[in-house]
mmCIF file of C-alpha atoms in Angstrom:
data_model
loop_
_atom_site.group_PDB
_atom_site.id
_atom_site.type_symbol
_atom_site.label_atom_id
_atom_site.label_comp_id
_atom_site.label_asym_id
_atom_site.label_seq_id
_atom_site.Cartn_x
_atom_site.Cartn_y
_atom_site.Cartn_z
ATOM 1 C CA UNK A 14 81.322 -21.177 96.654
ATOM 2 C CA UNK A 15 83.384 -23.966 98.649
ATOM 3 C CA UNK A 16 82.983 -24.495 102.542
ATOM 4 C CA UNK A 17 86.099 -24.893 104.336
ATOM 5 C CA UNK A 18 85.864 -26.909 107.674
ATOM 6 C CA UNK A 19 87.466 -25.323 110.579
ATOM 7 C CA UNK A 20 88.028 -28.328 112.400
ATOM 8 C CA UNK A 21 90.128 -31.375 111.378
ATOM 9 C CA UNK A 22 87.790 -34.296 110.438
ATOM 10 C CA UNK A 23 84.298 -34.222 109.124
ATOM 11 C CA UNK A 24 84.076 -37.138 111.874
ATOM 12 C CA UNK A 25 84.806 -34.712 114.586
ATOM 13 C CA UNK A 26 82.572 -31.979 113.528
ATOM 14 C CA UNK A 27 79.383 -34.150 113.499
ATOM 15 C CA UNK A 28 80.481 -36.436 116.685
ATOM 16 C CA UNK A 29 79.313 -34.025 119.538
ATOM 17 C CA UNK A 30 75.858 -33.506 117.490
ATOM 18 C CA UNK A 31 74.931 -37.437 117.942
ATOM 19 C CA UNK A 32 75.018 -37.414 121.597
ATOM 20 C CA UNK A 33 71.861 -37.605 123.566
ATOM 21 C CA UNK A 34 72.845 -35.992 126.198
ATOM 22 C CA UNK A 35 73.070 -32.720 124.035
ATOM 23 C CA UNK A 36 69.524 -33.028 122.129
ATOM 24 C CA UNK A 37 70.289 -30.802 119.724
ATOM 25 C CA UNK A 38 72.395 -28.015 121.627
ATOM 26 C CA UNK A 39 75.073 -28.255 119.892
ATOM 27 C CA UNK A 40 73.030 -26.918 116.868
ATOM 28 C CA UNK A 41 74.222 -23.315 118.328
ATOM 29 C CA UNK A 42 75.565 -20.013 117.067
ATOM 30 C CA UNK A 43 79.225 -21.726 117.690
ATOM 31 C CA UNK A 44 78.490 -24.555 115.212
ATOM 32 C CA UNK A 45 76.603 -22.326 112.480
ATOM 33 C CA UNK A 46 79.906 -19.789 112.928
ATOM 34 C CA UNK A 47 82.354 -22.214 112.475
ATOM 35 C CA UNK A 48 80.933 -23.140 108.672
ATOM 36 C CA UNK A 49 81.294 -20.972 105.366
ATOM 37 C CA UNK A 50 77.670 -21.258 103.767
ATOM 38 C CA UNK A 51 77.449 -23.545 100.730
ATOM 39 C CA UNK A 52 74.941 -25.887 99.028
ATOM 40 C CA UNK A 53 76.351 -28.794 100.802
ATOM 41 C CA UNK A 54 76.736 -26.909 104.456
ATOM 42 C CA UNK A 55 72.872 -26.316 103.777
ATOM 43 C CA UNK A 56 72.282 -29.721 103.292
ATOM 44 C CA UNK A 57 74.834 -31.270 106.272
ATOM 45 C CA UNK A 58 72.682 -28.631 108.324
ATOM 46 C CA UNK A 59 69.542 -29.775 107.645
ATOM 47 C CA UNK A 60 70.757 -33.535 108.084
ATOM 48 C CA UNK A 61 72.433 -32.942 111.352
ATOM 49 C CA UNK A 62 69.071 -31.293 112.929
ATOM 50 C CA UNK A 63 67.172 -34.267 111.904
ATOM 51 C CA UNK A 64 69.833 -36.590 113.299
ATOM 52 C CA UNK A 65 69.974 -34.618 116.386
ATOM 53 C CA UNK A 66 65.920 -34.485 116.914
ATOM 54 C CA UNK A 67 65.984 -38.640 116.443
ATOM 55 C CA UNK A 68 68.543 -38.652 119.187
ATOM 56 C CA UNK A 69 66.589 -36.690 121.410
ATOM 57 C CA UNK A 70 64.888 -38.630 124.640
ATOM 58 C CA UNK A 71 61.230 -39.680 124.965
ATOM 59 C CA UNK A 72 60.914 -36.706 127.454
ATOM 60 C CA UNK A 73 62.324 -33.957 125.269
ATOM 61 C CA UNK A 74 59.956 -35.126 122.732
ATOM 62 C CA UNK A 75 57.104 -35.072 124.736
ATOM 63 C CA UNK A 76 57.869 -31.368 125.657
ATOM 64 C CA UNK A 77 58.265 -30.654 122.160
ATOM 65 C CA UNK A 78 54.410 -32.282 121.526
ATOM 66 C CA UNK A 79 53.336 -30.480 124.125
ATOM 67 C CA UNK A 80 54.406 -27.083 123.206
ATOM 68 C CA UNK A 81 53.389 -27.677 119.844
ATOM 69 C CA UNK A 82 49.814 -28.629 120.778
ATOM 70 C CA UNK A 83 49.778 -25.473 122.849
ATOM 71 C CA UNK A 84 50.487 -23.257 119.730
ATOM 72 C CA UNK A 85 47.940 -24.822 117.770
ATOM 73 C CA UNK A 86 45.596 -23.996 120.465
ATOM 74 C CA UNK A 87 46.462 -20.719 120.847
ATOM 75 C CA UNK A 88 46.405 -19.841 117.249
ATOM 76 C CA UNK A 89 43.060 -21.656 116.957
ATOM 77 C CA UNK A 90 41.410 -19.281 120.391
ATOM 78 C CA UNK A 91 43.003 -16.243 118.592
ATOM 79 C CA UNK A 92 41.738 -16.631 115.179
ATOM 80 C CA UNK A 93 37.990 -17.356 116.434
ATOM 81 C CA UNK A 94 38.092 -13.698 118.556
ATOM 82 C CA UNK A 95 36.641 -10.490 116.512
ATOM 83 C CA UNK A 96 38.850 -8.043 116.226
ATOM 84 C CA UNK A 97 38.254 -5.355 118.601
ATOM 85 C CA UNK A 98 36.722 -1.914 117.475
ATOM 86 C CA UNK A 99 38.349 1.295 117.815
ATOM 87 C CA UNK A 100 36.471 3.451 120.206
ATOM 88 C CA UNK A 101 34.818 5.324 117.095
ATOM 89 C CA UNK A 102 31.178 6.242 116.146
ATOM 90 C CA UNK A 103 30.530 2.946 114.459
ATOM 91 C CA UNK A 104 31.628 1.294 117.475
ATOM 92 C CA UNK A 105 29.195 3.579 119.394
ATOM 93 C CA UNK A 106 26.542 2.578 117.081
ATOM 94 C CA UNK A 107 26.835 -1.136 117.195
ATOM 95 C CA UNK A 108 26.723 -0.893 121.373
ATOM 96 C CA UNK A 109 23.653 1.436 121.012
ATOM 97 C CA UNK A 110 21.761 -1.685 118.828
ATOM 98 C CA UNK A 111 22.675 -4.111 121.118
ATOM 99 C CA UNK A 112 20.742 -2.098 123.916
ATOM 100 C CA UNK A 113 16.981 -1.387 122.548
ATOM 101 C CA UNK A 114 17.547 1.378 120.032
ATOM 102 C CA UNK A 115 14.601 0.768 117.363
ATOM 103 C CA UNK A 116 13.848 3.060 114.775
ATOM 104 C CA UNK A 117 15.789 6.060 116.048
ATOM 105 C CA UNK A 118 14.003 6.039 119.657
ATOM 106 C CA UNK A 119 15.417 4.268 122.616
ATOM 107 C CA UNK A 120 12.871 2.100 124.285
ATOM 108 C CA UNK A 121 13.222 1.265 127.756
ATOM 109 C CA UNK A 122 12.973 -2.449 128.756
ATOM 110 C CA UNK A 123 14.173 -2.480 132.147
ATOM 111 C CA UNK A 124 11.379 -1.667 134.977
ATOM 112 C CA UNK A 125 13.902 -0.075 137.198
ATOM 113 C CA UNK A 126 15.284 2.718 134.814
ATOM 114 C CA UNK A 127 14.994 5.625 137.264
ATOM 115 C CA UNK A 128 14.422 7.716 133.485
ATOM 116 C CA UNK A 129 10.983 6.136 133.011
ATOM 117 C CA UNK A 130 9.654 4.480 135.907
ATOM 118 C CA UNK A 131 8.190 6.408 139.051
ATOM 119 C CA UNK A 132 7.968 3.981 142.044
ATOM 120 C CA UNK A 133 8.570 4.516 145.813
ATOM 121 C CA UNK A 134 12.054 2.973 145.925
ATOM 122 C CA UNK A 135 13.182 5.228 143.526
ATOM 123 C CA UNK A 136 15.209 7.694 146.510
ATOM 124 C CA UNK A 137 16.340 4.619 148.047
ATOM 125 C CA UNK A 138 17.822 3.278 144.595
ATOM 126 C CA UNK A 139 19.366 6.703 143.752
ATOM 127 C CA UNK A 140 21.110 7.124 147.141
ATOM 128 C CA UNK A 141 22.353 3.561 146.855
ATOM 129 C CA UNK A 142 23.763 4.708 143.493
ATOM 130 C CA UNK A 143 25.214 7.843 145.534
ATOM 131 C CA UNK A 144 26.914 5.498 147.756
ATOM 132 C CA UNK A 145 28.681 3.436 145.717
ATOM 133 C CA UNK A 146 29.748 6.309 143.864
ATOM 134 C CA UNK A 147 31.305 7.733 146.736
ATOM 135 C CA UNK A 148 33.091 4.723 147.932
ATOM 136 C CA UNK A 149 34.699 4.771 144.367
ATOM 137 C CA UNK A 150 35.694 8.416 144.429
ATOM 138 C CA UNK A 151 34.735 10.703 147.168
ATOM 139 C CA UNK A 152 31.804 12.283 149.142
ATOM 140 C CA UNK A 153 33.630 15.783 148.560
ATOM 141 C CA UNK A 154 31.331 17.950 146.624
ATOM 142 C CA UNK A 155 28.363 15.938 146.946
ATOM 143 C CA UNK A 156 26.411 17.686 149.744
ATOM 144 C CA UNK A 157 23.783 19.023 147.402
ATOM 145 C CA UNK A 158 22.935 15.972 145.582
ATOM 146 C CA UNK A 159 22.823 14.414 148.866
ATOM 147 C CA UNK A 160 20.512 16.797 149.958
ATOM 148 C CA UNK A 161 18.518 16.595 147.052
ATOM 149 C CA UNK A 162 18.125 12.647 146.995
ATOM 150 C CA UNK A 163 17.469 12.799 150.609
ATOM 151 C CA UNK A 164 14.569 15.129 150.396
ATOM 152 C CA UNK A 165 13.365 14.396 146.798
ATOM 153 C CA UNK A 166 10.060 13.529 147.598
ATOM 154 C CA UNK A 167 9.652 16.967 149.652
ATOM 155 C CA UNK A 168 11.043 18.989 146.423
ATOM 156 C CA UNK A 169 9.424 17.597 143.956
ATOM 157 C CA UNK A 170 5.871 17.529 145.851
ATOM 158 C CA UNK A 171 6.225 21.606 147.624
ATOM 159 C CA UNK A 172 7.426 22.935 143.920
ATOM 160 C CA UNK A 173 5.503 25.711 142.752
ATOM 161 C CA UNK A 174 3.244 24.152 139.549
ATOM 162 C CA UNK A 175 5.788 26.649 137.236
ATOM 163 C CA UNK A 176 8.369 24.473 137.851
ATOM 164 C CA UNK A 177 8.402 20.382 138.593
ATOM 165 C CA UNK A 178 10.782 18.285 137.371
ATOM 166 C CA UNK A 179 9.265 14.895 137.012
ATOM 167 C CA UNK A 180 12.022 12.833 138.140
ATOM 168 C CA UNK A 181 15.509 14.490 139.985
ATOM 169 C CA UNK A 182 15.254 17.965 141.523
ATOM 170 C CA UNK A 183 18.768 19.520 142.309
ATOM 171 C CA UNK A 184 18.418 21.894 145.526
ATOM 172 C CA UNK A 185 19.615 25.615 145.078
ATOM 173 C CA UNK A 186 20.652 25.931 141.605
ATOM 174 C CA UNK A 187 19.137 29.440 140.224
ATOM 175 C CA UNK A 188 15.647 29.022 138.682
ATOM 176 C CA UNK A 189 14.585 30.999 135.518
ATOM 177 C CA UNK A 190 12.852 29.910 132.523
ATOM 178 C CA UNK A 191 15.198 31.263 130.054
ATOM 179 C CA UNK A 192 19.180 31.695 130.108
ATOM 180 C CA UNK A 193 21.318 34.357 128.239
ATOM 181 C CA UNK A 194 23.402 33.234 125.581
ATOM 182 C CA UNK A 195 26.581 33.754 127.805
ATOM 183 C CA UNK A 196 25.521 30.725 130.176
ATOM 184 C CA UNK A 197 27.227 28.390 127.724
ATOM 185 C CA UNK A 198 29.293 30.630 125.433
ATOM 186 C CA UNK A 199 31.452 28.407 123.961
ATOM 187 C CA UNK A 200 29.017 25.802 122.959
ATOM 188 C CA UNK A 201 26.799 28.029 121.626
ATOM 189 C CA UNK A 202 28.958 30.184 119.508
ATOM 190 C CA UNK A 203 30.618 26.729 118.108
ATOM 191 C CA UNK A 204 26.526 25.374 117.502
ATOM 192 C CA UNK A 205 25.684 28.712 115.482
ATOM 193 C CA UNK A 206 29.111 28.567 113.372
ATOM 194 C CA UNK A 207 28.140 24.871 112.153
ATOM 195 C CA UNK A 208 24.342 26.423 111.808
ATOM 196 C CA UNK A 209 25.016 25.367 107.531
ATOM 197 C CA UNK A 210 26.500 22.473 108.283
ATOM 198 C CA UNK A 211 23.791 20.749 110.388
ATOM 199 C CA UNK A 212 21.047 22.221 108.129
ATOM 200 C CA UNK A 213 22.263 20.662 105.058
ATOM 201 C CA UNK A 214 22.230 17.197 106.741
ATOM 202 C CA UNK A 215 18.663 17.729 107.495
ATOM 203 C CA UNK A 216 17.303 19.002 104.235
ATOM 204 C CA UNK A 217 18.960 15.689 102.900
ATOM 205 C CA UNK A 218 17.331 13.536 105.614
ATOM 206 C CA UNK A 219 13.665 15.549 105.067
ATOM 207 C CA UNK A 220 13.593 14.851 101.138
ATOM 208 C CA UNK A 221 12.538 11.315 102.269
ATOM 209 C CA UNK A 222 9.603 12.227 103.510
ATOM 210 C CA UNK A 223 8.155 12.569 100.145
ATOM 211 C CA UNK A 224 8.580 8.830 99.776
ATOM 212 C CA UNK A 225 6.781 7.347 102.710
ATOM 213 C CA UNK A 226 5.228 8.682 105.924
ATOM 214 C CA UNK A 227 7.767 8.280 108.275
ATOM 215 C CA UNK A 228 11.279 7.280 107.262
ATOM 216 C CA UNK A 229 13.604 5.436 109.090
ATOM 217 C CA UNK A 230 14.869 6.835 111.676
ATOM 218 C CA UNK A 231 11.979 9.403 112.631
ATOM 219 C CA UNK A 232 9.890 9.393 115.855
ATOM 220 C CA UNK A 233 6.274 10.652 115.601
ATOM 221 C CA UNK A 234 5.376 12.045 118.876
ATOM 222 C CA UNK A 235 2.176 12.274 120.342
ATOM 223 C CA UNK A 236 0.348 15.949 119.889
ATOM 224 C CA UNK A 237 -3.290 17.556 120.762
ATOM 225 C CA UNK A 238 -3.265 18.448 116.823
ATOM 226 C CA UNK A 239 -0.630 18.268 113.906
ATOM 227 C CA UNK A 240 2.639 16.421 113.222
ATOM 228 C CA UNK A 241 5.503 16.480 115.484
ATOM 229 C CA UNK A 242 8.826 14.652 114.413
ATOM 230 C CA UNK A 243 12.009 14.012 115.651
ATOM 231 C CA UNK A 244 15.193 12.425 114.738
ATOM 232 C CA UNK A 245 17.717 11.699 117.395
ATOM 233 C CA UNK A 246 21.167 11.415 117.170
ATOM 234 C CA UNK A 247 21.348 10.676 121.220
ATOM 235 C CA UNK A 248 18.174 9.795 123.452
ATOM 236 C CA UNK A 249 18.467 9.068 126.820
ATOM 237 C CA UNK A 250 22.228 9.134 126.718
ATOM 238 C CA UNK A 251 22.657 6.300 124.078
ATOM 239 C CA UNK A 252 23.667 6.989 120.374
ATOM 240 C CA UNK A 253 21.436 6.144 118.093
ATOM 241 C CA UNK A 254 23.265 4.033 115.477
ATOM 242 C CA UNK A 255 21.443 4.709 111.662
ATOM 243 C CA UNK A 256 20.595 8.312 112.357
ATOM 244 C CA UNK A 257 24.545 9.076 113.173
ATOM 245 C CA UNK A 258 25.749 7.359 110.192
ATOM 246 C CA UNK A 259 23.349 9.885 108.128
ATOM 247 C CA UNK A 260 24.386 12.916 109.981
ATOM 248 C CA UNK A 261 28.031 12.388 110.562
ATOM 249 C CA UNK A 262 29.253 15.875 110.854
ATOM 250 C CA UNK A 263 26.466 16.916 113.240
ATOM 251 C CA UNK A 264 27.464 14.002 115.687
ATOM 252 C CA UNK A 265 31.245 14.730 115.794
ATOM 253 C CA UNK A 266 30.114 18.297 116.359
ATOM 254 C CA UNK A 267 28.606 16.962 119.385
ATOM 255 C CA UNK A 268 31.853 15.646 120.584
ATOM 256 C CA UNK A 269 33.436 19.509 120.372
ATOM 257 C CA UNK A 270 30.632 20.672 122.905
ATOM 258 C CA UNK A 271 32.210 21.410 126.238
ATOM 259 C CA UNK A 272 28.924 21.026 128.112
ATOM 260 C CA UNK A 273 26.656 18.599 126.216
ATOM 261 C CA UNK A 274 25.327 15.686 128.444
ATOM 262 C CA UNK A 275 26.084 12.484 126.913
ATOM 263 C CA UNK A 276 26.873 9.872 129.637
ATOM 264 C CA UNK A 277 23.154 10.026 131.688
ATOM 265 C CA UNK A 278 19.934 9.460 130.783
ATOM 266 C CA UNK A 279 18.909 13.410 130.746
ATOM 267 C CA UNK A 280 21.039 13.842 127.863
ATOM 268 C CA UNK A 281 19.746 14.074 124.354
ATOM 269 C CA UNK A 282 20.496 15.478 120.830
ATOM 270 C CA UNK A 283 17.883 15.305 118.225
ATOM 271 C CA UNK A 284 16.282 17.433 115.414
ATOM 272 C CA UNK A 285 12.706 18.227 116.115
ATOM 273 C CA UNK A 286 10.130 19.378 113.330
ATOM 274 C CA UNK A 287 6.683 21.045 113.733
ATOM 275 C CA UNK A 288 4.421 21.052 110.864
ATOM 276 C CA UNK A 289 2.084 23.605 110.749
ATOM 277 C CA UNK A 290 -0.911 23.698 112.777
ATOM 278 C CA UNK A 291 0.700 21.713 115.489
ATOM 279 C CA UNK A 292 0.651 22.091 118.890
ATOM 280 C CA UNK A 293 2.730 20.790 121.798
ATOM 281 C CA UNK A 294 0.727 19.806 125.186
ATOM 282 C CA UNK A 295 2.079 21.676 127.866
ATOM 283 C CA UNK A 296 4.547 19.374 130.004
ATOM 284 C CA UNK A 297 7.721 19.274 132.438
ATOM 285 C CA UNK A 298 11.115 17.824 131.853
ATOM 286 C CA UNK A 299 12.847 15.291 133.958
ATOM 287 C CA UNK A 300 15.519 17.374 135.855
ATOM 288 C CA UNK A 301 16.387 20.623 136.256
ATOM 289 C CA UNK A 302 20.514 20.032 136.044
ATOM 290 C CA UNK A 303 20.410 20.745 132.339
ATOM 291 C CA UNK A 304 19.378 23.626 130.157
ATOM 292 C CA UNK A 305 18.076 23.064 126.731
ATOM 293 C CA UNK A 306 19.757 24.513 123.650
ATOM 294 C CA UNK A 307 17.291 25.006 120.361
ATOM 295 C CA UNK A 308 19.870 25.851 117.091
ATOM 296 C CA UNK A 309 17.024 27.307 114.887
ATOM 297 C CA UNK A 310 17.242 25.645 111.205
ATOM 298 C CA UNK A 311 13.813 26.762 109.888
ATOM 299 C CA UNK A 312 11.848 29.038 111.720
ATOM 300 C CA UNK A 313 8.596 30.487 109.567
ATOM 301 C CA UNK A 314 6.551 33.247 111.432
ATOM 302 C CA UNK A 315 3.669 32.485 113.849
ATOM 303 C CA UNK A 316 6.056 30.076 116.003
ATOM 304 C CA UNK A 317 6.426 30.462 119.395
ATOM 305 C CA UNK A 318 8.412 28.478 122.560
ATOM 306 C CA UNK A 319 6.383 29.397 126.035
ATOM 307 C CA UNK A 320 8.447 28.262 129.092
ATOM 308 C CA UNK A 321 7.006 29.500 132.521
ATOM 309 C CA UNK A 322 4.560 31.464 131.002
ATOM 310 C CA UNK A 323 7.075 33.933 129.056
ATOM 311 C CA UNK A 324 6.825 33.647 125.011
ATOM 312 C CA UNK A 325 9.972 33.442 122.674
ATOM 313 C CA UNK A 326 10.486 33.255 119.014
ATOM 314 C CA UNK A 327 13.143 31.135 117.339
ATOM 315 C CA UNK A 328 15.430 32.670 115.001
ATOM 316 C CA UNK A 329 17.595 30.807 112.354
ATOM 317 C CA UNK A 330 21.218 29.979 112.924
ATOM 318 C CA UNK A 331 20.569 31.527 116.527
ATOM 319 C CA UNK A 332 20.605 29.301 119.721
ATOM 320 C CA UNK A 333 17.860 29.468 122.393
ATOM 321 C CA UNK A 334 18.452 28.498 125.883
ATOM 322 C CA UNK A 335 15.903 27.378 128.772
ATOM 323 C CA UNK A 336 15.221 25.300 131.480
ATOM 324 C CA UNK A 337 12.415 22.753 130.462
ATOM 325 C CA UNK A 338 12.095 21.461 134.033
ATOM 326 C CA UNK A 339 9.590 24.504 133.768
ATOM 327 C CA UNK A 340 6.037 24.256 132.534
ATOM 328 C CA UNK A 341 6.586 24.680 128.543
ATOM 329 C CA UNK A 342 4.864 24.181 125.420
ATOM 330 C CA UNK A 343 5.310 24.871 121.652
ATOM 331 C CA UNK A 344 3.187 25.681 118.571
ATOM 332 C CA UNK A 345 3.050 26.462 114.619
ATOM 333 C CA UNK A 346 0.600 28.326 113.773
ATOM 334 C CA UNK A 347 1.939 29.085 110.106
ATOM 335 C CA UNK A 348 -0.074 28.246 107.197
ATOM 336 C CA UNK A 349 0.799 24.927 105.256
ATOM 337 C CA UNK A 350 3.231 27.082 102.101
ATOM 338 C CA UNK A 351 5.337 28.237 105.174
ATOM 339 C CA UNK A 352 6.791 24.702 105.871
ATOM 340 C CA UNK A 353 7.895 23.146 108.988
ATOM 341 C CA UNK A 354 9.732 24.877 112.332
ATOM 342 C CA UNK A 355 12.805 23.065 112.362
ATOM 343 C CA UNK A 356 15.245 23.174 115.457
ATOM 344 C CA UNK A 357 18.633 21.187 116.470
ATOM 345 C CA UNK A 358 17.817 20.619 119.890
ATOM 346 C CA UNK A 359 20.891 19.657 122.359
ATOM 347 C CA UNK A 360 20.811 19.201 126.267
ATOM 348 C CA UNK A 361 23.653 20.986 128.234
ATOM 349 C CA UNK A 362 24.467 21.102 131.594
ATOM 350 C CA UNK A 363 23.246 23.855 134.111
ATOM 351 C CA UNK A 364 26.081 26.211 134.744
ATOM 352 C CA UNK A 365 25.728 25.790 138.129
ATOM 353 C CA UNK A 366 26.199 22.297 138.343
ATOM 354 C CA UNK A 367 29.707 21.667 139.362
ATOM 355 C CA UNK A 368 32.187 19.214 137.572
ATOM 356 C CA UNK A 369 32.226 16.965 140.683
ATOM 357 C CA UNK A 370 28.722 16.941 140.679
ATOM 358 C CA UNK A 371 28.496 16.221 136.713
ATOM 359 C CA UNK A 372 30.718 13.223 137.361
ATOM 360 C CA UNK A 373 28.528 12.068 140.222
ATOM 361 C CA UNK A 374 25.391 12.572 138.073
ATOM 362 C CA UNK A 375 26.587 11.036 134.844
ATOM 363 C CA UNK A 376 27.388 7.688 137.489
ATOM 364 C CA UNK A 377 23.979 8.007 139.141
ATOM 365 C CA UNK A 378 21.991 8.197 136.170
ATOM 366 C CA UNK A 379 23.841 6.285 133.944
ATOM 367 C CA UNK A 380 21.789 4.298 131.125
ATOM 368 C CA UNK A 381 20.677 0.934 132.107
ATOM 369 C CA UNK A 382 21.728 1.616 135.927
#
């Protein structure tokens, strides 16, 4: 293939490119379109570029050098950055590991934690959080929360002993020890449809107990008698990394629940195991803004939950809803051969807490706030 010049002479073609004033600008689209490509044309193109660069003045060379240095610095800076993780389960797990999750349980390191610390300045702290929320969003719908924070001491001190939440009481909520299944119908039905999925993942986990006394991820709770183990997926509003990896389908199921509390310190999701002969001491939950849901996984006879003095029994594949701000206890009086009582526990919003109140409470009681 032979190239044919469109201009009269070779000298005429190249002369403009050697003038310092153009500094290589004549290597333009017009110049490129003036040639038919061949090996000789490519050679002339390279030679012309070199000559044009030589003819540039010192200012242009300095500018090019600066741009080159900036480009190299940018490449180095970008190369040092770690790639950003997507908002997946793994990302949440890594975040939780950095925030004090150990062996499947959240250990609070902050003396200001409203979930774990009781002090005279708690109400002031809560009111400050509410004011911050209202400035960002709105005071609309905050009347009941404002009332609760303002008179929290009176509410907690004057409550009858049958219901006495330890941290926060939201006034004017209907109070009853147990709730009907229709209180959170969608989530109850979803959990019950996935009963076998959750049970299979528990059985895989529970096999580890034959190898050691307390496998990784399980927490032993204090009881007057017997043994009570919990395996947290979400504890006090925080994902537990290793545990969620071991129960991926159950963890994904939590994301499908409409009323699961997952963004504040009152939200939990775990597998709870009572060995035969275990009694859980009577205690109160931290708040009345939630209802606790137990999905029965293994429910031998002689096991009972008592809330507000009213006993109830679990059933496999069925959900039991109750308000744990009432005085409550649980026990397993079965024989060793009956095996453990196992439930999947998840905290749901009280049905009478409005959407605006839920958003505000998530802000006020956010983990670490």
